[in-house]
JSON list of C-alpha atoms in Angstrom, two decimals:
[
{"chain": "A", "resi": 1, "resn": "UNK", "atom": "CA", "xyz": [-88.31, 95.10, -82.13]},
{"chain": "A", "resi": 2, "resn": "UNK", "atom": "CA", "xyz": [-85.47, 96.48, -80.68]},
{"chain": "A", "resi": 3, "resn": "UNK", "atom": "CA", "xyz": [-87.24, 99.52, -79.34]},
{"chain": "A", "resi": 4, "resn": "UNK", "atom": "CA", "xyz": [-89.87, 97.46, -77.77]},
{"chain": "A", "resi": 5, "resn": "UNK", "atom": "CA", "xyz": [-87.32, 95.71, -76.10]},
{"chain": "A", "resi": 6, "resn": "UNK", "atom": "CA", "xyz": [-86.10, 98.96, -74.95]},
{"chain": "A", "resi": 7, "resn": "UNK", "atom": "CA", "xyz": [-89.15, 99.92, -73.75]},
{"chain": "A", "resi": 8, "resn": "UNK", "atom": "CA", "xyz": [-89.69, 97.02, -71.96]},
{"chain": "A", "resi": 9, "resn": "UNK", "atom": "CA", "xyz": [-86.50, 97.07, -70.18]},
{"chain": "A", "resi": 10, "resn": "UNK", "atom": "CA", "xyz": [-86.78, 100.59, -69.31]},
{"chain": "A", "resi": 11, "resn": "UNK", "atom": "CA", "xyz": [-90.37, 100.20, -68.13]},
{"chain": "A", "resi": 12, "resn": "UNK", "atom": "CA", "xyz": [-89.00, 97.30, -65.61]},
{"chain": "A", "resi": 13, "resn": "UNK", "atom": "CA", "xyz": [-86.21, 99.83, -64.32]},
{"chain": "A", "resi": 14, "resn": "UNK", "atom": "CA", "xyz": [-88.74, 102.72, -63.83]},
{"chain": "A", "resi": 15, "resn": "UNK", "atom": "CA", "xyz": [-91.17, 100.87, -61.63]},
{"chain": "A", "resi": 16, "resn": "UNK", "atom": "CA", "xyz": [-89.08, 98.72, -59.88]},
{"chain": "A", "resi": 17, "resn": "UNK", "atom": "CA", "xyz": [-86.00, 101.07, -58.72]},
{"chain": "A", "resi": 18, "resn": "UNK", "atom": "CA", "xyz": [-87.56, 104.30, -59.06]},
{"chain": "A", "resi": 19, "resn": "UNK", "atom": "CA", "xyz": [-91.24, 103.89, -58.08]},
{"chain": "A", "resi": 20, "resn": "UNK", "atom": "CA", "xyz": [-91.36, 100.81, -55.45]},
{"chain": "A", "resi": 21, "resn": "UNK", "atom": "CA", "xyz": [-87.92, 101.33, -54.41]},
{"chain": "A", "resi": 22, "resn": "UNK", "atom": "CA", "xyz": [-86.52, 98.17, -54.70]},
{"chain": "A", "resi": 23, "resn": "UNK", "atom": "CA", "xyz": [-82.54, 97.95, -54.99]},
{"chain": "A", "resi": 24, "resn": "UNK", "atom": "CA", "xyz": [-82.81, 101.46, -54.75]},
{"chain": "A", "resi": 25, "resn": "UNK", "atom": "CA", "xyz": [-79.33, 101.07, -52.28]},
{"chain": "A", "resi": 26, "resn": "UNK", "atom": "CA", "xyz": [-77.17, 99.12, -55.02]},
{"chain": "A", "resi": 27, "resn": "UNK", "atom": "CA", "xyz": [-78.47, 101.73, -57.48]},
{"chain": "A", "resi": 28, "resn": "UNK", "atom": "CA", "xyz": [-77.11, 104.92, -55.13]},
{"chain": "A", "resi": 29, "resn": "UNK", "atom": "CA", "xyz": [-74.06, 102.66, -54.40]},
{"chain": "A", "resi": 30, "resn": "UNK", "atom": "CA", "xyz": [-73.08, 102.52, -58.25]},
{"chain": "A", "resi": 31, "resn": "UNK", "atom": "CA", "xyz": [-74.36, 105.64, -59.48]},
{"chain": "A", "resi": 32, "resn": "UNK", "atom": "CA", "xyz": [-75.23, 106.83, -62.77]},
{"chain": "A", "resi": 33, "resn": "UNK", "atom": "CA", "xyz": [-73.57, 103.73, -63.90]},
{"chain": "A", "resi": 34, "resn": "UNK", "atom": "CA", "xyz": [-76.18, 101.52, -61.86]},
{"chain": "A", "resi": 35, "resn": "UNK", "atom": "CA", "xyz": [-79.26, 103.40, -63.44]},
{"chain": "A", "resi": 36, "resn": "UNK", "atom": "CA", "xyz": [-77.88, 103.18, -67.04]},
{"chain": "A", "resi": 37, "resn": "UNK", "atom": "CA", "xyz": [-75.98, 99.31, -66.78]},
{"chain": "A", "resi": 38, "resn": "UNK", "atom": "CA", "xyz": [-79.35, 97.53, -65.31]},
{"chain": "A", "resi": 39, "resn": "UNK", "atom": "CA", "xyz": [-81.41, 98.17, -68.37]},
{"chain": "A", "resi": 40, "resn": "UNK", "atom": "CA", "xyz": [-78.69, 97.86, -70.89]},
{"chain": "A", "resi": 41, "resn": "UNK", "atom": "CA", "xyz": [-77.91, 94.36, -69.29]},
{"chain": "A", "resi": 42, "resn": "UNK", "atom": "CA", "xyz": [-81.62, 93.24, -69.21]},
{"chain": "A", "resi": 43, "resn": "UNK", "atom": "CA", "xyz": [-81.49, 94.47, -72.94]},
{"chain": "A", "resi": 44, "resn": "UNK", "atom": "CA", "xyz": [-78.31, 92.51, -73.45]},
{"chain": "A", "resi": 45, "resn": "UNK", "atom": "CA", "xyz": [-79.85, 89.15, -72.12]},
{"chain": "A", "resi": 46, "resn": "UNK", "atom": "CA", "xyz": [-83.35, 89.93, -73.71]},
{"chain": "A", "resi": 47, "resn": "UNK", "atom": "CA", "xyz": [-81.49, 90.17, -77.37]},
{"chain": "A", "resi": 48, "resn": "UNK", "atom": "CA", "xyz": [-79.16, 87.24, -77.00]},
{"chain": "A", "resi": 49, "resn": "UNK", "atom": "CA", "xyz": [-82.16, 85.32, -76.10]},
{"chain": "A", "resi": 50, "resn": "UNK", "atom": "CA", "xyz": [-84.57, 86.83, -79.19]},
{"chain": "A", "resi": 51, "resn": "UNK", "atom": "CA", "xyz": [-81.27, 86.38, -81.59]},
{"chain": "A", "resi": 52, "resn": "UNK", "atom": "CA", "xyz": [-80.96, 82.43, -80.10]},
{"chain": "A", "resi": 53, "resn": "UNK", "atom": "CA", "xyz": [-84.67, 81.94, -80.86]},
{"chain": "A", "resi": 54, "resn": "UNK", "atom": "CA", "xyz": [-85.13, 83.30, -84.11]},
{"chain": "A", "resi": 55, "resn": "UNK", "atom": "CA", "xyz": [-81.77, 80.61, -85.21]},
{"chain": "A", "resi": 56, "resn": "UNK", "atom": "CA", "xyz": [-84.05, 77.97, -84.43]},
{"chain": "A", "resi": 57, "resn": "UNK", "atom": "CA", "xyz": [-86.49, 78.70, -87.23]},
{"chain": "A", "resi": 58, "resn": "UNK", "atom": "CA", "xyz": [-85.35, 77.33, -90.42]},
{"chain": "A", "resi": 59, "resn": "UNK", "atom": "CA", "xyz": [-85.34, 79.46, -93.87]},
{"chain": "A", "resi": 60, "resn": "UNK", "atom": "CA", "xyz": [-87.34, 78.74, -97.39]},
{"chain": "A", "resi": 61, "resn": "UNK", "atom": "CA", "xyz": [-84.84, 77.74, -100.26]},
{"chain": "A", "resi": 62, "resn": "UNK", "atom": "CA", "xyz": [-86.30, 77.09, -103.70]},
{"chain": "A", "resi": 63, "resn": "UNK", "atom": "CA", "xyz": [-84.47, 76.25, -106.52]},
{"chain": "A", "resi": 64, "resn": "UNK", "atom": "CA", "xyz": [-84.06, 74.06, -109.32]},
{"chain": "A", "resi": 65, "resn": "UNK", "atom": "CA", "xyz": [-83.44, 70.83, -107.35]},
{"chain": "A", "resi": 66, "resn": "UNK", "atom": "CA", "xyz": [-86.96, 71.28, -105.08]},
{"chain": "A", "resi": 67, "resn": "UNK", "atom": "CA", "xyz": [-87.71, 73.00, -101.46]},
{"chain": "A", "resi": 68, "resn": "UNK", "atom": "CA", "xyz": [-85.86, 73.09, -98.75]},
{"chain": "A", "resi": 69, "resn": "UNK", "atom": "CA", "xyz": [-85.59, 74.29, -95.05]},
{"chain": "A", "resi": 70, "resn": "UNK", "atom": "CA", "xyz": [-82.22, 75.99, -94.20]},
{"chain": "A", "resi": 71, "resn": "UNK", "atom": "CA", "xyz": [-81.00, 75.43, -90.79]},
{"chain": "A", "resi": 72, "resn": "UNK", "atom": "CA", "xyz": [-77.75, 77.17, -89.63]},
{"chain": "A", "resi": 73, "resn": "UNK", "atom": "CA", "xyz": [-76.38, 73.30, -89.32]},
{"chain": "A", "resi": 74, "resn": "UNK", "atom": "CA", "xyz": [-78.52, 71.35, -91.64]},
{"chain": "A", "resi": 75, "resn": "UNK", "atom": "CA", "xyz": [-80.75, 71.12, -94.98]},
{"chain": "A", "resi": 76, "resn": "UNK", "atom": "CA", "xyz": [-83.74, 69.66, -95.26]},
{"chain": "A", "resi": 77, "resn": "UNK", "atom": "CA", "xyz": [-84.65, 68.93, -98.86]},
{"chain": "A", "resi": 78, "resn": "UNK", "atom": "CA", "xyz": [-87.79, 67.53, -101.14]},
{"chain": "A", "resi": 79, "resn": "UNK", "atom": "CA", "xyz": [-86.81, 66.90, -104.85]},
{"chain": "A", "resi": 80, "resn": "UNK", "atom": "CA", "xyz": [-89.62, 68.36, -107.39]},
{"chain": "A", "resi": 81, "resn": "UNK", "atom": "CA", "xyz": [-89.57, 64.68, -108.58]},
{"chain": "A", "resi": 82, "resn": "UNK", "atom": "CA", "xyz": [-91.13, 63.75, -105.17]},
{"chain": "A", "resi": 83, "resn": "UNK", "atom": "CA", "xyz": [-93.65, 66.78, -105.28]},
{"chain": "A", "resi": 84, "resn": "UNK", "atom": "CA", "xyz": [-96.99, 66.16, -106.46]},
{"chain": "A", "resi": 85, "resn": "UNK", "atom": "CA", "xyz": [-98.56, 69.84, -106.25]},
{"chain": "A", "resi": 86, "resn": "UNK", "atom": "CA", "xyz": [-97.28, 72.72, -103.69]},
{"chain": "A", "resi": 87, "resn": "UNK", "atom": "CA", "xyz": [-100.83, 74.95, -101.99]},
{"chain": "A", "resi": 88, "resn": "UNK", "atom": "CA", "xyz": [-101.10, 77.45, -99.52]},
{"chain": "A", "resi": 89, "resn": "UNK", "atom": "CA", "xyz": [-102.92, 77.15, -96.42]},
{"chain": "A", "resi": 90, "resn": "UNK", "atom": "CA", "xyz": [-106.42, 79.61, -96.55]},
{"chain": "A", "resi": 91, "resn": "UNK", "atom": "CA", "xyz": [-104.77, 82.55, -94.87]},
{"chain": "A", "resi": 92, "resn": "UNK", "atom": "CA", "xyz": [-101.18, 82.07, -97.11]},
{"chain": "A", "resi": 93, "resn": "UNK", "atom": "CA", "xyz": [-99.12, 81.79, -93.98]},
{"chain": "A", "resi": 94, "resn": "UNK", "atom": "CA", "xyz": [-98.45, 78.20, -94.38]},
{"chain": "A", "resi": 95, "resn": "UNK", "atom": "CA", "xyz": [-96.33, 75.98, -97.47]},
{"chain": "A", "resi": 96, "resn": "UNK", "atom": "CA", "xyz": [-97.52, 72.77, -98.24]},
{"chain": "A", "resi": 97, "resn": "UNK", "atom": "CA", "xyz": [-96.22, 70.69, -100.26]},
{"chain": "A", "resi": 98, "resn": "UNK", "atom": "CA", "xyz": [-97.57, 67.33, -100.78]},
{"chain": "A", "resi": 99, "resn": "UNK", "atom": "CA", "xyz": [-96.00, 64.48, -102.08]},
{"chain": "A", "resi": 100, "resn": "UNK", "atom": "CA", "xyz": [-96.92, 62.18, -104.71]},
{"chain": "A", "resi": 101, "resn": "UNK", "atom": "CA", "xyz": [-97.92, 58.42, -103.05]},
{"chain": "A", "resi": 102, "resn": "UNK", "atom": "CA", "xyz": [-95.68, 55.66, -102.55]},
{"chain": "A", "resi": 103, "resn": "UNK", "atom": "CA", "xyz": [-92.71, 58.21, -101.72]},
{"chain": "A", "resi": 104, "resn": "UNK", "atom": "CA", "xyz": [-92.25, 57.85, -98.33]},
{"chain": "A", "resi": 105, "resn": "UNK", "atom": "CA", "xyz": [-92.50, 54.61, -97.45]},
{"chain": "A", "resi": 106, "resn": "UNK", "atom": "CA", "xyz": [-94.39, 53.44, -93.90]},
{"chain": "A", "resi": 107, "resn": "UNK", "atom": "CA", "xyz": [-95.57, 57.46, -94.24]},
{"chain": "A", "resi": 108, "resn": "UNK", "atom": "CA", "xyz": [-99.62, 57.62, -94.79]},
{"chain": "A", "resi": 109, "resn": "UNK", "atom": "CA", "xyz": [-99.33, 58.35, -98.45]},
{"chain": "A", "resi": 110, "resn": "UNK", "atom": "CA", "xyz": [-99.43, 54.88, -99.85]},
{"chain": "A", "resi": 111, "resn": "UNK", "atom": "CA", "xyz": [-101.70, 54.60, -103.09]},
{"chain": "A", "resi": 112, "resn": "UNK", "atom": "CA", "xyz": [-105.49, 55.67, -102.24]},
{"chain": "A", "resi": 113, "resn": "UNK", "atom": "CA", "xyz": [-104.06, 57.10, -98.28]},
{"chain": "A", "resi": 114, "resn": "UNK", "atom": "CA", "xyz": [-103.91, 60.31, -97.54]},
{"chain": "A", "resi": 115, "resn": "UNK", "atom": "CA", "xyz": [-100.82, 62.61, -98.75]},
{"chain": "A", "resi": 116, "resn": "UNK", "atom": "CA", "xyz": [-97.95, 63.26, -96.36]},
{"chain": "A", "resi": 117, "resn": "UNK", "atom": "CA", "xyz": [-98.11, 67.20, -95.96]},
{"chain": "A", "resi": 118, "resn": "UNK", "atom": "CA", "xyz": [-94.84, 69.31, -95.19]},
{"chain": "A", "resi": 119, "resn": "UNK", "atom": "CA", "xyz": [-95.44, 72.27, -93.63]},
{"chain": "A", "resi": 120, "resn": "UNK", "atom": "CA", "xyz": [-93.37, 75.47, -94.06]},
{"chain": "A", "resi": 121, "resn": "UNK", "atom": "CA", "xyz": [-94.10, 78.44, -91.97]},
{"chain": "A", "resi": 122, "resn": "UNK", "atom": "CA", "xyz": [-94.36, 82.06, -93.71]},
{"chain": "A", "resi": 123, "resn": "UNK", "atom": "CA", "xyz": [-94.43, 83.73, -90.51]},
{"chain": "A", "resi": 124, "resn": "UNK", "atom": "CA", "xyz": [-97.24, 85.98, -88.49]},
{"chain": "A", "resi": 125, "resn": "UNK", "atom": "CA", "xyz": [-100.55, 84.76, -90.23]},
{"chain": "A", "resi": 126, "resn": "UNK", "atom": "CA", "xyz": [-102.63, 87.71, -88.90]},
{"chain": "A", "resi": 127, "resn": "UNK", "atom": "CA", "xyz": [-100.30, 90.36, -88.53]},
{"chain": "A", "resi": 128, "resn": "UNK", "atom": "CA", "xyz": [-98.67, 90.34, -91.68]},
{"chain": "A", "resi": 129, "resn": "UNK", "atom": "CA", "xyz": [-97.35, 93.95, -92.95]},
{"chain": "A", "resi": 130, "resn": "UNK", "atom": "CA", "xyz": [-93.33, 92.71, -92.84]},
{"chain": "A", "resi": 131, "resn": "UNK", "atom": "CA", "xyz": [-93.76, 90.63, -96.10]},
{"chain": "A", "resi": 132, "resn": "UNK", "atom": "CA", "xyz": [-97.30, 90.87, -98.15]},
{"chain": "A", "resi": 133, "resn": "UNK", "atom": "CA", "xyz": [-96.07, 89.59, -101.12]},
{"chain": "A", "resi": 134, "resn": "UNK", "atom": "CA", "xyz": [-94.15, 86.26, -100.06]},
{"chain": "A", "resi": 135, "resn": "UNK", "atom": "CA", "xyz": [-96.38, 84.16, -101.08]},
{"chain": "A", "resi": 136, "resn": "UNK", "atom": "CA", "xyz": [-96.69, 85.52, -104.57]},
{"chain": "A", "resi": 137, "resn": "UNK", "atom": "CA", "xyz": [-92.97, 85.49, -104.74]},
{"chain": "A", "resi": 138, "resn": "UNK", "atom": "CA", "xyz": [-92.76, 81.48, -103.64]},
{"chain": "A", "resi": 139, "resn": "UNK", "atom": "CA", "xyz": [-95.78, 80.68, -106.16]},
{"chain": "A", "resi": 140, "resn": "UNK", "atom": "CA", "xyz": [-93.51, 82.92, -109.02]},
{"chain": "A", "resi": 141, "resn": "UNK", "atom": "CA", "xyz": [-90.43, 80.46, -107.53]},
{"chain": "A", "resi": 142, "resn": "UNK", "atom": "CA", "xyz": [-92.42, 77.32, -108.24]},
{"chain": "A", "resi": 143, "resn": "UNK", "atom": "CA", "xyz": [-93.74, 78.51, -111.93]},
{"chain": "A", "resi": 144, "resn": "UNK", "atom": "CA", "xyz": [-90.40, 79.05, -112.63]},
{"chain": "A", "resi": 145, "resn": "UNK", "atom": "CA", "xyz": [-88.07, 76.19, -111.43]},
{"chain": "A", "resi": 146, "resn": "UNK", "atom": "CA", "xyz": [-91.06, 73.52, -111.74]},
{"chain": "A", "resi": 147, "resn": "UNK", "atom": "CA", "xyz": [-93.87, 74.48, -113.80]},
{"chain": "A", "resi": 148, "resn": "UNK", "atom": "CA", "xyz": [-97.64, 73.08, -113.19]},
{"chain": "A", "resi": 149, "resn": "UNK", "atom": "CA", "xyz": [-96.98, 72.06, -109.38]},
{"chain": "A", "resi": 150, "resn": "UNK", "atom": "CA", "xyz": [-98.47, 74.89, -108.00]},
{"chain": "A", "resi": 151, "resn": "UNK", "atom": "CA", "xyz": [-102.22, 74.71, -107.28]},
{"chain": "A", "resi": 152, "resn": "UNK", "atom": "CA", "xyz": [-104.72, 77.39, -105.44]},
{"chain": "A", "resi": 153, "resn": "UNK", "atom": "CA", "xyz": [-107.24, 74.34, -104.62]},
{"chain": "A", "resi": 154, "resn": "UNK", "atom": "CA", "xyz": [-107.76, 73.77, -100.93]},
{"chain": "A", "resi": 155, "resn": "UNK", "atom": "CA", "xyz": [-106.15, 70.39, -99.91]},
{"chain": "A", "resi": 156, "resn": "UNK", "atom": "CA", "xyz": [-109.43, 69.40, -98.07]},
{"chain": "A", "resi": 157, "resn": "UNK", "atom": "CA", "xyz": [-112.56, 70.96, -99.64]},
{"chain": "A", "resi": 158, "resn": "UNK", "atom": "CA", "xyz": [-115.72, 71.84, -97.64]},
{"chain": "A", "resi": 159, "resn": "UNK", "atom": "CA", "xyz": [-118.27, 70.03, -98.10]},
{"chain": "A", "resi": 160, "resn": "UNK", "atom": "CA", "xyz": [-121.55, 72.12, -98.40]},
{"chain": "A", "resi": 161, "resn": "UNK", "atom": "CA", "xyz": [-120.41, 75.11, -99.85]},
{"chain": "A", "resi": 162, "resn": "UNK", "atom": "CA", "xyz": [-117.74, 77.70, -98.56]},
{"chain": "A", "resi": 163, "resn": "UNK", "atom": "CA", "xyz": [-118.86, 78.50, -94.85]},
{"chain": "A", "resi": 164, "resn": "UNK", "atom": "CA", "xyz": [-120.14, 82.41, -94.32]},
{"chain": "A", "resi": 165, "resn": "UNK", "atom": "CA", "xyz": [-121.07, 83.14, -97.51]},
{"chain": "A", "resi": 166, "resn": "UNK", "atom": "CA", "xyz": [-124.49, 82.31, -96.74]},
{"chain": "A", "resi": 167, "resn": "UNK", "atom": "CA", "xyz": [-124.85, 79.64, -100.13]},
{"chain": "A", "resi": 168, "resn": "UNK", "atom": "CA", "xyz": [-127.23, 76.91, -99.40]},
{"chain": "A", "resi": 169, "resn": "UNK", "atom": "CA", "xyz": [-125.91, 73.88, -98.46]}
]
């Protein structure tokens, strides 16, 4: 990441200053010190911003009291006693964890409603080389700390057979 960021910046530098020519003055002004401090403080400002982005995305605790999200500031917790099964979404990249009905009050999951999903992101869906086995280490997580809540069926089956496969309907 940091290399593309480098690219980026020097990219920028290249075309603007040295190719069109613009601030081409300021740069022969400062010197060497212009052509090396422009990128490294669009690098500077592109990282700060990256770091203060990727803070906003909360982290995946499980343990023996349920799931949680980790913020920096805050913790956002479900009990296992309020967890009725815990699926993956079709491509894995998504937590669900549905909760049993009547848990939530005012939520949709009364008795015979639908279930109130919460929704955990496992990052890139499509591109995912960085981590291929997080999802087999959260299912191995919920085996262990609460046994039976983890289910491979799909929350909302198809009706009419699995779609591609070319099954009659």
């Amino acid at each position: 990441m940091l290399g593309l960021v480098i690219l980026e910046g020097l990219t920028v530098f290249v075309f603007n200053v040295l190719i069109a020519g613009y601030g081409m003055e300021s740069m022969g002004v400062l010197g060497v010190g212009g052509y090396v401090g422009l990128p490294a403080f669009g690098a500077v400002v592109t990282l700060l911003s990256l770091f203060a982005i990727v803070r906003l995305h909360p982290g995946l605790r499980i343990d023996a009291a349920g799931v949680s999200k980790v913020w920096p500031a805050r913790t956002q917790a479900v009990r296992w006693a309020d967890i009725d099964n815990v699926r993956f979404n079709s491509r894995r990249s998504y937590l669900l964890l549905v909760l049993k009905p009547g848990v939530r009050p005012g939520k949709p999951n009364d008795p015979g409603g639908a279930p109130v999903v919460l929704l955990h992101s496992l990052g890139h869906s499509v591109w995912n080389r960085r981590r291929p086995t997080h999802p087999d280490l959260i299912i191995d997580a919920v085996e262990r700390f609460a046994p039976g809540k983890y289910t491979v069926e799909p929350l909302y089956p198809r009706k009419g057979g699995a779609k591609g496969t070319g099954a009659p309907a």
